[in-house]
């Protein structure tokens, strides 16, 4: 490449840098919208974990989805802050084109007062450059953070699903060996990194080369094929930390702002269920989502559902969601051979299995239930429905208790609003 071509390439790059704010502002606005839409993905992953994972593994699912929510919340705060910073930068550039600097002679204030204020304020061009720097690094940091979580979250999800699939054939301790090794390697890397970065060890070649090899190996495992791109951005930040400390401190602002967004958003999802699911089985606490009238905006049912807390009909429909992880428990309770039977016979045996797995009580009296397999029209969840006659109940407060073979129990109170004297 000759000198003319180099100048042309350099000029093109400089022009691209100068005009990149237009693309940044557009992408930022789109990213804000898209990032908040990603919260729906976290909600879907949460519900999938609730359905697939065994309750004793819910804590692992909680860690994955919580950090996913945290990552998206940080992204959202990054893009919102970027949008306002870039808008502020455009305003500064516009001012600079009209007023290149502060004026003294033309000020509406006195000369002394104007000079004092000017000495207090940063230079206009300096502010333009600083805000531009902040805006420029936000995108690289945001998307690097997203790539890191995406791969690690995906890897963790695949691992736990494989664990559940292979647990019936391979001892659990063997399946946990890769995770245990990775954990101790990660701890060793942290400890050795602290040791290698002591002032007395920074010039020791063998120590630093060993640290490099550990970091490279762990990065390949944790970030997969994206490890070079992620390391590139993180190394640019860390290697320029002393020169641009304020850019690194900006990351702390993102962490705090992302935390506030995550705290607000977590209550809009089923994530808390993964660590407090037992409270949904309390027989003394009333759950609003027991009743269909309260669930018009609920996209995933965690408990059985009846029509309302006040019933004015002599028959009530009950929907009981059945999760995928319950299949193994049901098989242990009512396993049957599928060979040499028709599909109709298999369906009848399956319904009989539900009768063994599920028990329904009305005011502590067990009733015979005629279950039908059912897909909930609103949440698209699989479960069973049954119909319960109420005409023998007394006017006033009553209870429907539902027990599963997995050991969970729900007690659903309702008010029966039909007086037998008036029938």
Coordinates of C-alpha atoms in Angstrom, one line a residue:
X1 CA 0.0 0.0 0.0
X2 CA 1.6 3.3 -1.1
X3 CA 1.5 6.6 0.8
X4 CA -1.6 7.9 -1.1
X5 CA -3.6 4.8 -0.3
X6 CA -2.5 5.0 3.4
X7 CA -3.7 8.6 3.6
X8 CA -7.0 7.7 1.9
X9 CA -7.6 4.8 4.4
X10 CA -6.7 7.0 7.3
X11 CA -9.0 9.7 6.1
X12 CA -11.8 7.3 5.7
X13 CA -11.4 6.0 9.2
X14 CA -11.2 9.5 10.7
X15 CA -14.4 10.4 8.8
X16 CA -16.1 7.3 10.0
X17 CA -15.1 8.1 13.6
X18 CA -16.4 11.7 13.3
X19 CA -19.8 10.6 11.8
X20 CA -20.3 7.5 13.9
X21 CA -22.5 9.3 16.3
X22 CA -25.4 9.2 13.9
X23 CA -25.3 5.4 13.7
X24 CA -24.7 5.2 17.5
X25 CA -27.8 7.3 18.3
X26 CA -29.9 5.2 16.0
X27 CA -28.5 1.9 17.2
X28 CA -28.9 3.1 20.8
X29 CA -32.6 3.8 20.4
X30 CA -33.2 0.4 18.8
X31 CA -31.0 -1.3 21.4
X32 CA -33.1 0.3 24.3
X33 CA -36.3 -1.2 22.7
X34 CA -34.7 -4.5 22.0
X35 CA -33.0 -4.9 25.4
X36 CA -36.3 -4.5 27.3
X37 CA -37.8 -7.0 24.9
X38 CA -35.1 -9.5 26.0
X39 CA -36.7 -9.4 29.5
X40 CA -39.4 -11.6 27.9
X41 CA -36.7 -14.1 27.0
X42 CA -35.6 -14.3 30.6
X43 CA -39.2 -14.9 31.7
X44 CA -39.4 -17.7 29.2
X45 CA -36.2 -19.3 30.4
X46 CA -37.3 -19.0 34.0
X47 CA -40.6 -20.8 33.2
X48 CA -38.7 -23.5 31.2
X49 CA -36.4 -24.1 34.2
X50 CA -39.4 -24.4 36.5
X51 CA -40.9 -27.0 34.1
X52 CA -37.8 -29.0 33.4
X53 CA -35.6 -28.9 36.6
X54 CA -36.2 -30.8 39.7
X55 CA -37.0 -28.5 42.7
X56 CA -33.6 -29.3 44.3
X57 CA -31.9 -27.9 41.2
X58 CA -34.0 -24.7 41.2
X59 CA -31.1 -22.8 42.9
X60 CA -28.9 -23.4 39.9
X61 CA -31.6 -22.2 37.6
X62 CA -32.0 -19.2 39.8
X63 CA -28.4 -18.2 39.5
X64 CA -28.5 -18.6 35.7
X65 CA -31.6 -16.5 35.1
X66 CA -30.8 -13.9 37.8
X67 CA -27.5 -13.1 36.2
X68 CA -29.2 -13.1 32.9
X69 CA -31.7 -10.5 34.2
X70 CA -28.8 -8.6 35.8
X71 CA -26.9 -8.6 32.5
X72 CA -29.9 -7.4 30.5
X73 CA -30.6 -4.7 33.2
X74 CA -27.0 -3.4 32.9
X75 CA -27.4 -3.4 29.1
X76 CA -30.6 -1.4 29.3
X77 CA -29.0 1.1 31.7
X78 CA -26.0 1.4 29.4
X79 CA -28.1 2.2 26.4
X80 CA -30.3 4.6 28.2
X81 CA -27.3 6.5 29.6
X82 CA -25.6 6.4 26.2
X83 CA -28.7 7.8 24.5
X84 CA -28.9 10.8 26.8
X85 CA -25.1 11.3 26.8
X86 CA -25.0 11.3 23.0
X87 CA -28.0 13.7 22.9
X88 CA -26.1 16.0 25.3
X89 CA -23.0 15.7 23.1
X90 CA -25.0 16.8 20.1
X91 CA -26.2 19.8 22.0
X92 CA -22.6 20.7 23.0
X93 CA -21.4 20.4 19.4
X94 CA -24.3 22.6 18.2
X95 CA -23.4 25.2 20.8
X96 CA -19.7 25.0 19.8
X97 CA -20.6 25.7 16.2
X98 CA -22.4 28.9 17.2
X99 CA -20.3 29.9 20.2
X100 CA -16.8 28.6 19.9
X101 CA -16.0 29.6 23.5
X102 CA -17.4 31.4 26.6
X103 CA -17.9 35.1 26.1
X104 CA -16.8 37.8 28.6
X105 CA -17.5 41.1 26.9
X106 CA -20.9 40.1 25.7
X107 CA -22.0 38.5 28.9
X108 CA -25.2 39.7 30.6
X109 CA -23.3 39.4 33.9
X110 CA -20.5 41.5 35.2
X111 CA -17.0 40.7 34.0
X112 CA -15.8 39.6 37.5
X113 CA -18.8 37.3 38.0
X114 CA -18.4 35.8 34.4
X115 CA -14.7 35.1 34.9
X116 CA -15.3 33.4 38.2
X117 CA -18.0 31.1 36.6
X118 CA -15.9 30.4 33.6
X119 CA -13.0 29.3 35.8
X120 CA -15.4 27.0 37.6
X121 CA -16.7 25.3 34.4
X122 CA -14.8 23.0 32.0
X123 CA -13.8 24.1 28.6
X124 CA -16.5 23.4 25.9
X125 CA -14.2 21.5 23.6
X126 CA -12.9 19.5 26.6
X127 CA -16.5 18.5 27.5
X128 CA -17.3 17.5 23.9
X129 CA -14.2 15.2 23.8
X130 CA -14.9 13.7 27.2
X131 CA -18.6 13.0 26.5
X132 CA -17.7 11.6 23.1
X133 CA -15.2 9.2 24.8
X134 CA -17.8 8.0 27.2
X135 CA -20.3 7.4 24.5
X136 CA -17.8 5.5 22.3
X137 CA -16.8 3.0 25.0
X138 CA -20.3 2.2 26.2
X139 CA -21.2 0.1 23.1
X140 CA -18.1 -2.0 23.2
X141 CA -18.5 -2.7 27.0
X142 CA -22.3 -3.4 26.6
X143 CA -22.0 -5.9 23.8
X144 CA -18.9 -7.6 25.4
X145 CA -20.9 -8.1 28.6
X146 CA -23.8 -9.5 26.6
X147 CA -21.5 -12.0 24.7
X148 CA -20.0 -13.1 28.0
X149 CA -23.3 -13.9 29.6
X150 CA -24.9 -15.4 26.5
X151 CA -22.2 -18.0 26.2
X152 CA -21.9 -18.8 29.9
X153 CA -25.7 -18.9 30.4
X154 CA -26.1 -21.2 27.3
X155 CA -23.2 -23.5 28.5
X156 CA -24.6 -23.7 32.0
X157 CA -28.1 -24.5 30.7
X158 CA -26.9 -27.2 28.4
X159 CA -24.8 -28.7 31.2
X160 CA -27.7 -29.0 33.7
X161 CA -30.1 -30.4 31.0
X162 CA -27.5 -33.0 30.0
X163 CA -27.0 -33.8 33.7
X164 CA -30.7 -34.5 34.1
X165 CA -30.8 -36.6 30.9
X166 CA -27.8 -38.8 31.8
X167 CA -28.5 -39.0 35.6
X168 CA -30.5 -42.2 35.1
X169 CA -27.5 -43.9 33.4
X170 CA -24.4 -42.4 35.0
X171 CA -23.6 -41.8 38.7
X172 CA -24.1 -38.2 39.7
X173 CA -20.6 -37.8 41.1
X174 CA -19.1 -38.6 37.7
X175 CA -21.3 -36.1 36.0
X176 CA -20.3 -33.4 38.5
X177 CA -16.5 -34.0 38.0
X178 CA -16.2 -31.4 35.1
X179 CA -18.0 -28.8 37.2
X180 CA -15.9 -29.4 40.3
X181 CA -12.7 -29.3 38.3
X182 CA -13.8 -26.0 36.7
X183 CA -14.7 -24.5 40.0
X184 CA -11.3 -25.3 41.6
X185 CA -9.5 -24.1 38.5
X186 CA -11.4 -20.8 38.7
X187 CA -10.5 -20.4 42.4
X188 CA -6.9 -21.3 41.7
X189 CA -6.8 -18.7 38.9
X190 CA -8.1 -16.0 41.2
X191 CA -5.6 -16.8 43.9
X192 CA -2.7 -17.1 41.5
X193 CA -3.7 -13.9 39.7
X194 CA -3.5 -12.0 43.0
X195 CA -0.1 -13.6 43.7
X196 CA 1.3 -12.9 40.2
X197 CA 0.2 -9.2 40.4
X198 CA 2.1 -8.5 43.5
X199 CA 4.8 -5.9 42.9
X200 CA 7.6 -8.4 43.7
X201 CA 6.3 -10.9 41.1
X202 CA 5.4 -8.7 38.1
X203 CA 8.9 -9.1 36.6
X204 CA 9.2 -12.8 37.1
X205 CA 8.9 -14.3 33.7
X206 CA 7.9 -17.9 34.6
X207 CA 5.1 -16.6 37.0
X208 CA 3.7 -14.3 34.4
X209 CA 3.8 -16.9 31.6
X210 CA 2.0 -19.4 33.8
X211 CA -0.7 -16.8 34.6
X212 CA -1.1 -16.2 30.9
X213 CA -1.6 -19.9 30.2
X214 CA -4.2 -20.3 33.0
X215 CA -6.1 -17.2 31.8
X216 CA -6.1 -18.4 28.2
X217 CA -7.3 -21.9 29.1
X218 CA -10.1 -20.6 31.4
X219 CA -11.1 -18.0 28.8
X220 CA -11.5 -20.7 26.1
X221 CA -13.7 -22.7 28.5
X222 CA -15.8 -19.8 29.8
X223 CA -16.2 -17.8 26.6
X224 CA -15.8 -20.6 23.9
X225 CA -15.2 -19.3 20.3
X226 CA -15.9 -15.8 21.5
X227 CA -12.9 -15.7 23.9
X228 CA -10.6 -13.6 21.6
X229 CA -13.2 -10.9 21.0
X230 CA -14.1 -10.7 24.7
X231 CA -10.4 -10.7 25.8
X232 CA -9.7 -8.0 23.2
X233 CA -12.2 -5.5 24.6
X234 CA -11.4 -6.3 28.3
X235 CA -7.7 -6.0 27.6
X236 CA -8.1 -2.6 26.0
X237 CA -9.9 -1.4 29.2
X238 CA -7.5 -3.0 31.6
X239 CA -4.3 -2.0 29.8
X240 CA -5.4 1.6 29.6
X241 CA -6.8 1.8 33.2
X242 CA -4.2 4.2 34.5
X243 CA -4.6 6.6 31.5
X244 CA -8.4 6.5 31.4
X245 CA -9.6 5.7 34.9
X246 CA -12.9 7.6 34.5
X247 CA -13.9 5.2 31.8
X248 CA -13.4 2.3 34.1
X249 CA -15.3 4.0 36.8
X250 CA -18.2 4.4 34.4
X251 CA -18.6 0.6 34.6
X252 CA -19.3 1.0 38.3
X253 CA -22.1 3.4 37.5
X254 CA -23.6 0.8 35.1
X255 CA -23.4 -1.9 37.8
X256 CA -25.4 0.2 40.2
X257 CA -28.0 1.4 37.7
X258 CA -28.4 -2.1 36.4
X259 CA -28.9 -3.3 39.9
X260 CA -31.9 -1.0 40.4
X261 CA -33.4 -2.1 37.1
X262 CA -32.9 -5.8 38.0
X263 CA -34.5 -5.3 41.5
X264 CA -37.6 -3.8 39.9
X265 CA -37.9 -6.3 37.0
X266 CA -37.4 -9.4 39.1
X267 CA -40.8 -9.0 40.6
X268 CA -42.3 -9.0 37.2
X269 CA -41.1 -12.5 36.5
X270 CA -41.3 -15.9 38.2
X271 CA -37.6 -15.8 39.2
X272 CA -38.4 -15.6 42.9
X273 CA -40.3 -18.9 42.7
X274 CA -36.9 -20.7 42.0
X275 CA -35.7 -19.9 45.5
X276 CA -39.0 -19.6 47.4
X277 CA -41.2 -22.2 45.7
X278 CA -42.1 -23.8 49.0
X279 CA -44.2 -20.7 50.1
X280 CA -46.6 -21.5 47.2
X281 CA -47.5 -24.7 49.0
X282 CA -48.4 -23.0 52.3
X283 CA -51.8 -24.1 53.6
X284 CA -52.3 -20.9 55.5
X285 CA -51.4 -18.3 52.9
X286 CA -53.8 -17.3 50.2
X287 CA -52.3 -17.1 46.7
X288 CA -54.0 -14.6 44.3
X289 CA -53.1 -16.9 41.3
X290 CA -55.4 -19.6 42.7
X291 CA -58.2 -17.8 40.9
X292 CA -58.7 -17.4 37.1
X293 CA -60.2 -13.9 37.6
X294 CA -56.8 -12.7 38.9
X295 CA -54.8 -14.4 36.2
X296 CA -55.8 -12.5 33.0
X297 CA -52.2 -11.2 32.6
X298 CA -50.5 -14.3 34.1
X299 CA -48.6 -16.1 31.3
X300 CA -47.5 -19.1 33.4
X301 CA -49.3 -20.9 36.2
X302 CA -47.4 -22.1 39.3
X303 CA -50.4 -23.4 41.2
X304 CA -53.8 -25.0 40.4
X305 CA -56.5 -22.6 39.2
X306 CA -60.3 -22.4 39.9
X307 CA -62.7 -19.8 38.5
X308 CA -62.9 -17.4 41.4
X309 CA -62.7 -17.1 45.2
X310 CA -66.5 -16.6 45.2
X311 CA -68.4 -19.5 43.5
X312 CA -72.0 -19.1 42.5
X313 CA -72.4 -22.4 40.5
X314 CA -72.9 -25.9 41.7
X315 CA -69.9 -27.2 39.7
X316 CA -66.4 -25.8 39.6
X317 CA -63.6 -26.5 37.1
X318 CA -60.2 -27.1 38.5
X319 CA -57.0 -26.9 36.4
X320 CA -53.8 -28.6 37.7
X321 CA -50.6 -27.8 35.9
X322 CA -48.2 -30.8 35.5
X323 CA -44.5 -30.0 35.0
X324 CA -42.1 -32.1 32.9
X325 CA -39.9 -33.0 35.8
X326 CA -42.9 -34.8 37.5
X327 CA -42.9 -37.5 34.9
X328 CA -40.2 -39.5 36.7
X329 CA -42.1 -39.3 40.0
X330 CA -45.4 -40.4 38.3
X331 CA -43.6 -43.4 36.7
X332 CA -42.4 -44.5 40.1
X333 CA -45.9 -44.3 41.5
X334 CA -47.8 -45.9 38.6
X335 CA -45.5 -47.3 36.0
X336 CA -47.1 -49.4 33.3
X337 CA -45.9 -51.3 30.2
X338 CA -46.7 -49.6 26.9
X339 CA -46.0 -52.7 24.8
X340 CA -48.8 -54.8 23.4
X341 CA -51.5 -52.2 24.3
X342 CA -53.5 -49.9 22.0
X343 CA -53.3 -46.1 22.1
X344 CA -56.7 -45.9 23.7
X345 CA -55.7 -48.4 26.4
X346 CA -52.5 -46.4 27.1
X347 CA -54.6 -43.2 27.4
X348 CA -56.9 -44.9 30.0
X349 CA -53.9 -46.2 32.0
X350 CA -52.4 -42.7 31.9
X351 CA -55.6 -41.2 33.3
X352 CA -55.6 -43.8 36.0
X353 CA -52.0 -42.8 36.8
X354 CA -53.2 -39.2 37.3
X355 CA -55.8 -40.5 39.8
X356 CA -53.0 -42.2 41.7
X357 CA -50.7 -39.2 41.5
X358 CA -53.2 -36.5 42.3
X359 CA -55.6 -36.4 45.3
X360 CA -58.4 -33.8 45.7
X361 CA -60.2 -33.0 49.0
X362 CA -63.1 -30.8 49.6
X363 CA -63.2 -29.7 53.3
X364 CA -60.9 -32.6 54.2
X365 CA -63.1 -35.2 52.5
X366 CA -61.4 -37.0 49.6
X367 CA -63.5 -37.0 46.4
X368 CA -63.3 -39.2 43.3
X369 CA -62.0 -37.2 40.4
X370 CA -62.5 -37.8 36.7
X371 CA -59.4 -36.2 35.1
X372 CA -58.9 -35.1 31.5
X373 CA -55.7 -34.1 29.9
X374 CA -55.8 -30.4 29.1
X375 CA -53.6 -27.6 27.6
X376 CA -54.4 -24.3 29.2
X377 CA -55.7 -21.9 26.5
X378 CA -53.9 -18.8 28.0
X379 CA -50.6 -20.1 29.2
X380 CA -50.3 -23.1 26.8
X381 CA -49.3 -25.3 29.8
X382 CA -50.0 -29.0 29.9
X383 CA -52.0 -30.3 32.9
X384 CA -55.3 -31.9 33.8
X385 CA -58.8 -30.6 34.5
X386 CA -61.5 -32.0 36.6
X387 CA -65.0 -30.9 37.6
X388 CA -66.2 -30.9 41.3
X389 CA -69.8 -30.9 42.4
X390 CA -70.5 -28.3 45.2
X391 CA -74.2 -28.7 45.7
X392 CA -73.7 -30.5 49.0
X393 CA -71.6 -27.8 50.6
X394 CA -72.7 -25.3 53.2
X395 CA -73.2 -21.6 52.4
X396 CA -69.9 -19.7 53.3
X397 CA -66.2 -20.5 53.4
X398 CA -65.0 -23.9 52.1
X399 CA -61.7 -25.3 50.9
X400 CA -60.3 -27.4 48.0
X401 CA -57.1 -29.2 48.8
X402 CA -54.9 -30.7 46.1
X403 CA -52.1 -33.0 46.8
X404 CA -49.5 -34.3 44.3
X405 CA -47.5 -37.5 44.6
X406 CA -44.3 -35.3 44.6
X407 CA -45.3 -34.2 48.1
X408 CA -46.7 -30.7 47.4
X409 CA -50.0 -29.6 48.7
X410 CA -52.2 -26.6 47.9
X411 CA -55.2 -25.4 49.9
X412 CA -57.5 -23.2 47.9
X413 CA -60.2 -21.4 50.0
X414 CA -63.4 -20.2 48.3
X415 CA -66.7 -18.7 49.4
X416 CA -69.7 -20.8 48.3
X417 CA -72.4 -18.2 47.6
X418 CA -75.4 -20.5 47.1
X419 CA -77.7 -21.1 50.1
X420 CA -79.2 -24.6 50.0
X421 CA -82.4 -23.1 51.5
X422 CA -82.9 -21.1 48.4
X423 CA -82.4 -23.9 45.9

